[in-house]
Short mmCIF file of C-alpha atoms and ligand atoms in Angstrom, two decimals:
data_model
loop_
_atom_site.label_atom_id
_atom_site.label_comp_id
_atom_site.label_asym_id
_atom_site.label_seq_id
_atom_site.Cartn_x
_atom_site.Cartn_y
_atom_site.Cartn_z
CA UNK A 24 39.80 51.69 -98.04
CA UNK A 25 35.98 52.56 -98.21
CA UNK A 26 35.34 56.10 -97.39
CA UNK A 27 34.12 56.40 -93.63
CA UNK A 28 35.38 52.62 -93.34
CA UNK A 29 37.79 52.41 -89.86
CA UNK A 30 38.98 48.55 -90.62
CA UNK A 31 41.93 48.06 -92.58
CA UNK A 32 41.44 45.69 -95.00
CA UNK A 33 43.33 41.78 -94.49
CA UNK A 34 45.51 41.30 -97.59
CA UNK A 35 44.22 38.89 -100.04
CA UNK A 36 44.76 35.53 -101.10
CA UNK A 37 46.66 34.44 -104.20
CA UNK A 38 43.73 33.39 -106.90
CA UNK A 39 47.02 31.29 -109.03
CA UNK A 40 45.42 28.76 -110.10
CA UNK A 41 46.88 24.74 -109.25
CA UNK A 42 49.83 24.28 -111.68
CA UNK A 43 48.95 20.79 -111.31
CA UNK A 44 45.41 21.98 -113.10
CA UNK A 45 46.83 23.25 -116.31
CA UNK A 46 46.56 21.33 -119.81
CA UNK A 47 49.80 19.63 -120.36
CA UNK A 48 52.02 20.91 -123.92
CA UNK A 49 54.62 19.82 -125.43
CA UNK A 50 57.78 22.18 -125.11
CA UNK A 51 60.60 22.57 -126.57
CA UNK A 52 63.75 24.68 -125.22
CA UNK A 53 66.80 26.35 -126.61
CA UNK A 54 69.41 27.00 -125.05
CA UNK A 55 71.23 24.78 -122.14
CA UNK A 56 72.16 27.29 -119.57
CA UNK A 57 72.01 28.23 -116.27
CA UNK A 58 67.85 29.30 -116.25
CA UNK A 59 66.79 26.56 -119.08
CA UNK A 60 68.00 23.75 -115.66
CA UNK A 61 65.80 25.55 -113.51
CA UNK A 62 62.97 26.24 -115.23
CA UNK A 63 62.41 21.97 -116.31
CA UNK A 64 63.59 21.26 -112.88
CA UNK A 65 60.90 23.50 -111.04
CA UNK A 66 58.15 22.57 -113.61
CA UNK A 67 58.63 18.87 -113.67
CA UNK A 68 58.49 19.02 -109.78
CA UNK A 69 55.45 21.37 -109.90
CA UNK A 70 53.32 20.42 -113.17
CA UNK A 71 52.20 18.16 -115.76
CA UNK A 72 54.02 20.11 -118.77
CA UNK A 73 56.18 17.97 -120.87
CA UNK A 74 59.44 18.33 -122.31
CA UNK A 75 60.20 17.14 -125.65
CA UNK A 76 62.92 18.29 -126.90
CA UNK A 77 66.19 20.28 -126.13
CA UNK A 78 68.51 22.53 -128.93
CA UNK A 79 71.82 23.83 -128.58
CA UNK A 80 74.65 25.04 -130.99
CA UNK A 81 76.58 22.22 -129.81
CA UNK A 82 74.91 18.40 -130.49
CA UNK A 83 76.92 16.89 -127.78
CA UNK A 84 75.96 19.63 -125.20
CA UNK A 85 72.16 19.34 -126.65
CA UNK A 86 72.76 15.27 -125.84
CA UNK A 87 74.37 15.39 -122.53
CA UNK A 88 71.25 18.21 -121.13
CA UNK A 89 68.68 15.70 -122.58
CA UNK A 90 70.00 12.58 -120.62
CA UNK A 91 70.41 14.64 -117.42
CA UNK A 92 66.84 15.53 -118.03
CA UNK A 93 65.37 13.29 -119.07
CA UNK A 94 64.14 15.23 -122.40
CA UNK A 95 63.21 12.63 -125.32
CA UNK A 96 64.74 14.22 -128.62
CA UNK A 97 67.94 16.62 -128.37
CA UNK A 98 69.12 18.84 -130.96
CA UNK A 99 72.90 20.26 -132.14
CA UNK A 100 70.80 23.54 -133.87
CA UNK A 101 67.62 25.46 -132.84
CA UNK A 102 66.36 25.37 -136.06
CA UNK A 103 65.61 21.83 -136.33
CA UNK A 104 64.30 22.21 -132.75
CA UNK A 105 61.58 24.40 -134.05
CA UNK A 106 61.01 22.08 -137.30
CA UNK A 107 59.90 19.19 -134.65
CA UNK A 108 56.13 18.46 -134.85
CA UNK A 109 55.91 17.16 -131.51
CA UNK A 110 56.79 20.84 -130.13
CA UNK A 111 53.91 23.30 -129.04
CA UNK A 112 55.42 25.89 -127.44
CA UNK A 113 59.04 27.27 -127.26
CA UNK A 114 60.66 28.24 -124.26
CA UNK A 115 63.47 30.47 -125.56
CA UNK A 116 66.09 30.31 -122.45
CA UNK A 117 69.23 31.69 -124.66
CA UNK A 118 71.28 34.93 -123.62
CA UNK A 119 69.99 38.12 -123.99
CA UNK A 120 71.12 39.14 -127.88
CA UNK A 121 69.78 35.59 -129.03
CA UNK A 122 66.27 36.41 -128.29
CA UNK A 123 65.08 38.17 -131.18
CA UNK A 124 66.48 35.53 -133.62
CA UNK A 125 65.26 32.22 -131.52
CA UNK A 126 62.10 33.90 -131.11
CA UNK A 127 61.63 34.50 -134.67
CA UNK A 128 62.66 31.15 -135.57
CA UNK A 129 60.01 29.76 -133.91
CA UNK A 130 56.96 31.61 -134.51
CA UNK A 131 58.12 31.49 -138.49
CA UNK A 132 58.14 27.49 -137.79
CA UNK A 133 54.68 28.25 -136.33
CA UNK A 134 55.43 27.69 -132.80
CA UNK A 135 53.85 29.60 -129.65
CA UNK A 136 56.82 31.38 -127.52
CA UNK A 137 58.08 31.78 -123.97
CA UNK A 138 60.75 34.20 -124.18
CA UNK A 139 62.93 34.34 -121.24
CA UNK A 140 63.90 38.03 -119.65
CA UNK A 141 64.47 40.71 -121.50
CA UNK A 142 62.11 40.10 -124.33
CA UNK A 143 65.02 41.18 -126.60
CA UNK A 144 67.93 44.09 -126.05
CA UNK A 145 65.76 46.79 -126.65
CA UNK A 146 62.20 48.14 -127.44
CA UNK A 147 62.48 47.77 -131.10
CA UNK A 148 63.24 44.31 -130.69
CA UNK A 149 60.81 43.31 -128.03
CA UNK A 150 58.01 45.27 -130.62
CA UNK A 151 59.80 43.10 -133.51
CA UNK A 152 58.82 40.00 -131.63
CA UNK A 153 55.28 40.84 -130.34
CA UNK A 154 54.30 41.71 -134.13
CA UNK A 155 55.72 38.77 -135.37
CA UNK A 156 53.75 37.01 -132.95
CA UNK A 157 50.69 38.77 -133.59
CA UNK A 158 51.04 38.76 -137.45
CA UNK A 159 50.66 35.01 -136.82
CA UNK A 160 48.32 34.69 -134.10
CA UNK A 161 50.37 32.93 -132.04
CA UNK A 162 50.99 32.95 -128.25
CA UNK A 163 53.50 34.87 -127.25
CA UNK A 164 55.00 36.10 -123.64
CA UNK A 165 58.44 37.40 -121.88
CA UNK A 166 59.36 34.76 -119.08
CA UNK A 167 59.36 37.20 -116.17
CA UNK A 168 58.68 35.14 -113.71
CA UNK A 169 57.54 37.63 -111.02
CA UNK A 170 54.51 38.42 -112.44
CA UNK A 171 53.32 35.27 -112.72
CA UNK A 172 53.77 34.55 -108.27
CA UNK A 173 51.32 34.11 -106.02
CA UNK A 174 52.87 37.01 -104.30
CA UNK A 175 52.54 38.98 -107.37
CA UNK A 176 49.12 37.97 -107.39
CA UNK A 177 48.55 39.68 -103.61
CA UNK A 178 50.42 42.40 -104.83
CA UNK A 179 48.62 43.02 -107.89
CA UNK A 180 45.03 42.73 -106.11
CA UNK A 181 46.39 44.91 -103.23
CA UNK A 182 46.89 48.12 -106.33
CA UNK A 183 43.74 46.97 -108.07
CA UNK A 184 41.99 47.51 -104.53
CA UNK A 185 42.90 50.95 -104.20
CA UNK A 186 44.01 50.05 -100.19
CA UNK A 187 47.35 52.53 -100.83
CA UNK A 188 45.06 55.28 -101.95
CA UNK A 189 47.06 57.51 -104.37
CA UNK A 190 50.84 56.01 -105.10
CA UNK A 191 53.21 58.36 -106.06
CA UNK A 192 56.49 56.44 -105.18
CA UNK A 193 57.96 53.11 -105.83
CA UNK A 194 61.32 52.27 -104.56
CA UNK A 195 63.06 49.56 -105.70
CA UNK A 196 66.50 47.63 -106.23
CA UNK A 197 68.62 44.62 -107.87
CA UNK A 198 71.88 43.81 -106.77
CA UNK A 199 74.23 41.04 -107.14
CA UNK A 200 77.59 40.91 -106.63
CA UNK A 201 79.60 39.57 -109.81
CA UNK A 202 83.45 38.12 -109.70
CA UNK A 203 85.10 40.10 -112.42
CA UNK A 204 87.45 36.71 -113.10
CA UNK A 205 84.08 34.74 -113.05
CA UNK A 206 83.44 34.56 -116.52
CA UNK A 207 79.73 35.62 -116.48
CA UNK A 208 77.84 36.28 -119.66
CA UNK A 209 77.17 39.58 -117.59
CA UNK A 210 80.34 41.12 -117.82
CA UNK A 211 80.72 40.68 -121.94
CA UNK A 212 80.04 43.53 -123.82
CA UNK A 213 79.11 42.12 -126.99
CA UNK A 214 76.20 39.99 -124.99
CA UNK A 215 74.64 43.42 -123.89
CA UNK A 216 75.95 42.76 -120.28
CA UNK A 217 75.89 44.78 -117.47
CA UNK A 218 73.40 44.93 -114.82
CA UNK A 219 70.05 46.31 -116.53
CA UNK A 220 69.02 43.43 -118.62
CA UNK A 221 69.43 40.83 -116.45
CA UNK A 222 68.62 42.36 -112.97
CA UNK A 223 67.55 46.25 -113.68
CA UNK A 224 64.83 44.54 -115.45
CA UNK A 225 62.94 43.80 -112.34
CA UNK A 226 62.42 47.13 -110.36
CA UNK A 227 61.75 48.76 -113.97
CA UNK A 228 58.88 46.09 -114.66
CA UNK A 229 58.07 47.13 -111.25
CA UNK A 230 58.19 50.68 -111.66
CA UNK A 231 56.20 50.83 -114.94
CA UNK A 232 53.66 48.34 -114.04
CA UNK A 233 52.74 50.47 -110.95
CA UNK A 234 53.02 53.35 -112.18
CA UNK A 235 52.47 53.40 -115.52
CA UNK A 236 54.21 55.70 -118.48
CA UNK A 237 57.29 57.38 -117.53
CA UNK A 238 57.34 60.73 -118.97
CA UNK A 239 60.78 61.32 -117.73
CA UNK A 240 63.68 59.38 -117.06
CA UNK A 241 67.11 60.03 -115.56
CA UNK A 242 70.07 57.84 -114.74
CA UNK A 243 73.79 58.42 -114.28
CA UNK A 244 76.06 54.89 -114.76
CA UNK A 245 79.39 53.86 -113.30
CA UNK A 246 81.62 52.10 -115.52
CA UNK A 247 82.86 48.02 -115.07
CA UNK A 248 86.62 46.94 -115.18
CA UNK A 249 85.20 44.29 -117.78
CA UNK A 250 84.16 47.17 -120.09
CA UNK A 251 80.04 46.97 -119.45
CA UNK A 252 78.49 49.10 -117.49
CA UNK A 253 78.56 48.47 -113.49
CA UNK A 254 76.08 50.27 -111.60
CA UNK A 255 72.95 52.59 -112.67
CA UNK A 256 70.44 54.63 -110.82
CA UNK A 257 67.47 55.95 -112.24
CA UNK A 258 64.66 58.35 -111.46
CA UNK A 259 61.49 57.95 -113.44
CA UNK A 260 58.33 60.34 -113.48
CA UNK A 261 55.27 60.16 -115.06
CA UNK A 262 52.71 62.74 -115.90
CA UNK A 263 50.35 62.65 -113.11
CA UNK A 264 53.24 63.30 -110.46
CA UNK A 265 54.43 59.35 -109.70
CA UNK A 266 58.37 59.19 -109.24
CA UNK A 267 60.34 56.28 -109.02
CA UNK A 268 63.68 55.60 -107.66
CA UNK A 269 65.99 52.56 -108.91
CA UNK A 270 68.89 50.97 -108.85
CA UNK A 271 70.62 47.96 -110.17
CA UNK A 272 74.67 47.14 -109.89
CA UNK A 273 76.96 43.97 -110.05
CA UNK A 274 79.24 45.79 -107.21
CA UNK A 275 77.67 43.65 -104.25
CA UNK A 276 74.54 42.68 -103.09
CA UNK A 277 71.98 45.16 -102.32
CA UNK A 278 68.69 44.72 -100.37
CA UNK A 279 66.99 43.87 -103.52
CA UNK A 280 63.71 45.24 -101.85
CA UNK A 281 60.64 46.46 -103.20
CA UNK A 282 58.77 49.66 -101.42
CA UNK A 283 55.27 50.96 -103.11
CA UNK A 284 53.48 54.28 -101.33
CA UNK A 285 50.42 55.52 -101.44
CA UNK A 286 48.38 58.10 -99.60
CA UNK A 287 46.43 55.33 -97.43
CA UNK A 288 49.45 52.86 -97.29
CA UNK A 289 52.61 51.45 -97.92
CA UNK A 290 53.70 47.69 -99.65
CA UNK A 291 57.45 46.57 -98.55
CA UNK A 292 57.94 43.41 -100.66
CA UNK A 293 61.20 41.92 -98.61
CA UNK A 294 64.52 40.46 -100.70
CA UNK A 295 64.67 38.75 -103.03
CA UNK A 296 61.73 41.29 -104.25
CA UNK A 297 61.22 39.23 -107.32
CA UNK A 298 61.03 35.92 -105.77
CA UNK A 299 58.45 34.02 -103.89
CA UNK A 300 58.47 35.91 -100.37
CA UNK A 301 56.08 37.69 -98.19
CA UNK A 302 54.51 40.88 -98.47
CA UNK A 303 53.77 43.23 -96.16
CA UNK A 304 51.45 46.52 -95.81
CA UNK A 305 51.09 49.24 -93.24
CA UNK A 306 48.30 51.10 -92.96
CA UNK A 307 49.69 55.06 -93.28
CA UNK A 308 49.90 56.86 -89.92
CA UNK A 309 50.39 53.64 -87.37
CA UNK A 310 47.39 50.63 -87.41
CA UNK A 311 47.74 47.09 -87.95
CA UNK A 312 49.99 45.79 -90.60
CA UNK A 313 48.67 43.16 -92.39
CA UNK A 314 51.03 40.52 -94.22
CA UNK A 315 50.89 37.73 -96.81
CA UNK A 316 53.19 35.10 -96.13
CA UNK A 317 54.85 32.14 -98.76
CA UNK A 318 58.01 30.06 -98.06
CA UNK A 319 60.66 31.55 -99.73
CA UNK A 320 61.40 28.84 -102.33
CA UNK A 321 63.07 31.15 -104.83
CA UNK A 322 63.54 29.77 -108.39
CA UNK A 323 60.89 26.77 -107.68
CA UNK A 324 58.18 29.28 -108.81
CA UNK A 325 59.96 29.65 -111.85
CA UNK A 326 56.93 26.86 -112.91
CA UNK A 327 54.17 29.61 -112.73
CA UNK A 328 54.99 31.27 -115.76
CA UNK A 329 54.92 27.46 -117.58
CA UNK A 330 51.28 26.91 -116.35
CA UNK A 331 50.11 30.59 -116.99
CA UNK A 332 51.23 30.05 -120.67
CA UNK A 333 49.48 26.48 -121.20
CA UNK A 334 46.34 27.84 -120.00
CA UNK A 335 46.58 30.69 -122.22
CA UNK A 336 47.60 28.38 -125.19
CA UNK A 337 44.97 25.81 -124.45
CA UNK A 338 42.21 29.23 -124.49
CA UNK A 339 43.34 30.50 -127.37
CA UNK A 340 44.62 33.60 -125.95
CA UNK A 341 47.54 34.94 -127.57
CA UNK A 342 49.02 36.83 -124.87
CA UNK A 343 48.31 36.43 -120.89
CA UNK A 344 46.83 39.55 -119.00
CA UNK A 345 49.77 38.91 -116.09
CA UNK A 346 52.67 40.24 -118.48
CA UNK A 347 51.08 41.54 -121.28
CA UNK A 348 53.19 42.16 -124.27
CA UNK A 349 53.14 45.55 -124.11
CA UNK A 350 54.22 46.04 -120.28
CA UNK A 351 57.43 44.02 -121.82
CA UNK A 352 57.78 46.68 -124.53
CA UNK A 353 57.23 49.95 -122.26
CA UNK A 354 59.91 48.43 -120.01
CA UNK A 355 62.35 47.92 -122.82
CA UNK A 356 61.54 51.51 -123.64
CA UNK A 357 62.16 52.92 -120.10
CA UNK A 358 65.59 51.05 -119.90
CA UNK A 359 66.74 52.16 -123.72
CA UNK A 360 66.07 56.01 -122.30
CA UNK A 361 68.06 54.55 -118.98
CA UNK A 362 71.25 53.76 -121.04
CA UNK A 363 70.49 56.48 -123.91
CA UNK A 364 71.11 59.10 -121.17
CA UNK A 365 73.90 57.41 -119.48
CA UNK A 366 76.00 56.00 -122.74
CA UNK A 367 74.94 52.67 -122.77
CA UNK A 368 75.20 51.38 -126.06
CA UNK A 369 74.20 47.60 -127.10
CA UNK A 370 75.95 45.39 -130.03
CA UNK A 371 74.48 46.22 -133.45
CA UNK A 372 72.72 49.76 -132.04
N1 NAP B 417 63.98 34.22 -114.84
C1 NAP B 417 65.12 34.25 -114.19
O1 NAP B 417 65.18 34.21 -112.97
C2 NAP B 417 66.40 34.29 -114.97
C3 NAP B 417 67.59 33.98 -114.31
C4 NAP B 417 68.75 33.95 -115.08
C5 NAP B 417 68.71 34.26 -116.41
N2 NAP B 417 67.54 34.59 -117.01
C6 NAP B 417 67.48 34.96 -118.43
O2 NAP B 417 67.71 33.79 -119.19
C7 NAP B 417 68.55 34.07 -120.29
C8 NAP B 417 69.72 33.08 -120.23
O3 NAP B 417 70.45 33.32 -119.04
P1 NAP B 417 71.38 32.19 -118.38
O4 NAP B 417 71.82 32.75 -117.09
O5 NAP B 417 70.72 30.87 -118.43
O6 NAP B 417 72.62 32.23 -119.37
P2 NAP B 417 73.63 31.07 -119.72
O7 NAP B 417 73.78 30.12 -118.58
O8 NAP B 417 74.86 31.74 -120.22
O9 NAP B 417 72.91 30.29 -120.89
C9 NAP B 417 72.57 30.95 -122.08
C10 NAP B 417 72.48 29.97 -123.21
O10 NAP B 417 72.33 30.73 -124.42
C11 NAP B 417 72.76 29.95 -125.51
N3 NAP B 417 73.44 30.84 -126.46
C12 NAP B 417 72.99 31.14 -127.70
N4 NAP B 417 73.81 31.99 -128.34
C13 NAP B 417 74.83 32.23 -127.48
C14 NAP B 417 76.01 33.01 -127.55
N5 NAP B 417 76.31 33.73 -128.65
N6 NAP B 417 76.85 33.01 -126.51
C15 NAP B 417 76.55 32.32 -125.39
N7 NAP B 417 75.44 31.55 -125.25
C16 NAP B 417 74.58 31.50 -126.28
C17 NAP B 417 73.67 28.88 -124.92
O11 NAP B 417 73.03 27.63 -125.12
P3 NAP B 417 73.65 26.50 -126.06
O12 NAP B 417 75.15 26.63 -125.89
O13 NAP B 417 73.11 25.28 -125.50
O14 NAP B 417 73.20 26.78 -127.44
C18 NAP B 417 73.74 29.16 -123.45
O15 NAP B 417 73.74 28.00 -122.67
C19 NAP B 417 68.97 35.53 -120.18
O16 NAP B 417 68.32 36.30 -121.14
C20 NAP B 417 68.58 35.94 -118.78
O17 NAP B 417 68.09 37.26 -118.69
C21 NAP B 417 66.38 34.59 -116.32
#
């Protein structure tokens, strides 16, 4: 707020751009899971990107994905995915241990990348991938969706405003109940499962994006029947007196809320945190609240992060300023000190 100023500022709108704007690639994906269905699904629905082919290990699974979707070539192996002229860009959508080797595949065939969530297991890998990108000036970017939201958006103009004043504390959470007979690529060991990667990612983005380099960092674990780790909390704090407190678990389902103080005010991002929501901000000591509201459409917005990454393509950027590559590598780093001082060891560290 402007010194001497009584009003409280109205939050601001989203400046996304129209998906429907951006220049329409080519892309390719690997991997047929769970998030590779709902990432074409929300950007056919939302954009003009278009899909050309699909790889998996298996050629009948590749074949089967491509019909349901409608995807012209399918592949039984990533690499001849990435040997297809036709491709621009890469969406890498394959578990967590596979990203370092799809994304290298790729950008050594010469192809721009979209790397889904964790960029790779840990910081050396994430840094393995951003040089490789870099060493070829090609586009490169970790698929975290949440940056890429309109609600991000108000978010991130709300911080750049200065309307909270001096934040020292971000509170944040990821929970999600998993069935220990489900079978989830979560509970396996040797696909660095657990809780951190695939959900603890988001309040650490969080936490490190706000506020900035953690010069500290605690955490105590609880272990899983499955043999993964369960359940971690975390404390982080950085140099200029910022703490933040986190927690991520696949015990049950947890608020999964977002809180960010400052001296002037406070931003509560409701659950889902990381998906499309509202966000609201009280003014410190009573006044109005103001709020920024969105239909909660959840993994439809998964098509922001498409659009954000043809534009950049189509610029010649090599990296986008919403999730720059190095916010994806001081994340890894936080969560490698999170398990280094609990005992969380990943396969082939
Ligand atoms: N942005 C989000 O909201 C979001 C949500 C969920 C997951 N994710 C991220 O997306 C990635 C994939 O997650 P998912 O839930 O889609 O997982 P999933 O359903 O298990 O799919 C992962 C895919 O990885 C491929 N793969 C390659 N090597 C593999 C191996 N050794 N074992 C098993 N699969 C292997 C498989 O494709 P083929 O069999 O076809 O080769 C498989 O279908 C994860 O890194 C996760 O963090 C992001």
């Amino acid at each position: 707020m402007t010194p001497g100023s009584t009003a409280v500022p109205a939050l601001p709108s989203p400046r996304t751009p129209d998906p429907l704007a951006a220049p329409a690639l080519n892309w390719g994906v690997l991997g047929t899971g769970w998030i590779a269905e709902r990432f074409i699904g929300s950007v056919r629905r939302h954009t003009r990107q278009r899909f050309a082919a699909v790889a998996s290990r298996g050629a009948a699974r590749a074949e089967e994905f491509a019909v349901r979707h409608d995807i012209t070539r399918a592949y039984g192996s990533y690499e001849e995915l990435v040997a297809d002229g036709s491709v621009d860009v890469v969406y890498v959508a394959t578990e967590h241990t596979a990203h370092l080797t799809c994304a290298r595949l790729a950008l050594e065939a010469g192809k721009h990348v979209l790397v889904e969530k964790p960029l790779g297991i840990n910081a050396a890998q994430a840094a393995e991938i951003a040089r490789l990108a870099s060493d070829r000036g090609l586009f490169c970017a970790e698929a975290l969706w949440t940056f890429f939201l309109p609600r991000f958006d108000v978010v991130r103009q709300v911080l750049d405003s200065g309307m909270l004043g001096e934040v020292r504390s971000v509170l944040a959470d990821m929970g999600e109940y998993f069935d220990p007979a489900g079978g989830h690529r979560i509970l396996r060991a040797d696909l660095a499962g657990g809780p951190l990667l695939d959900l603890g990612t988001y309040p650490v983005s969080l936490a490190t994006w706000v506020l900035g380099r953690a010069e500290t960092v605690q955490s105590s674990g609880v272990q899983h029947p499955a043999g993964v780790n369960g359940q971690v909390g975390a404390v982080l704090n950085t140099e200029r007196g910022g703490q933040a407190v986190l927690h991520t678990t696949l015990f049950g389902d947890t608020p999964t809320t977002a809180t960010v103080a400052g001296t002037e005010g406070t931003l509560h991002l409701p659950g889902p945190f990381y998906h499309p929501g509202d966000v609201l901000f009280t003014p410190t000591g009573g006044g109005t609240p103001r709020t920024y509201t969105e239909p909660r459409t959840a993994h439809e917005g998964l098509h922001f992060e498409a659009t954000e990454v043809a534009r950049c393509i189509k610029n010649g950027q090599l990296e986008t300023p919403l999730r720059p590559l190095a916010d994806s590598i001081a994340t890894m780093r936080v969560m490698d000190e999170i398990r280094h001082r609990c005992g969380i060891d990943f396969p082939g560290e």
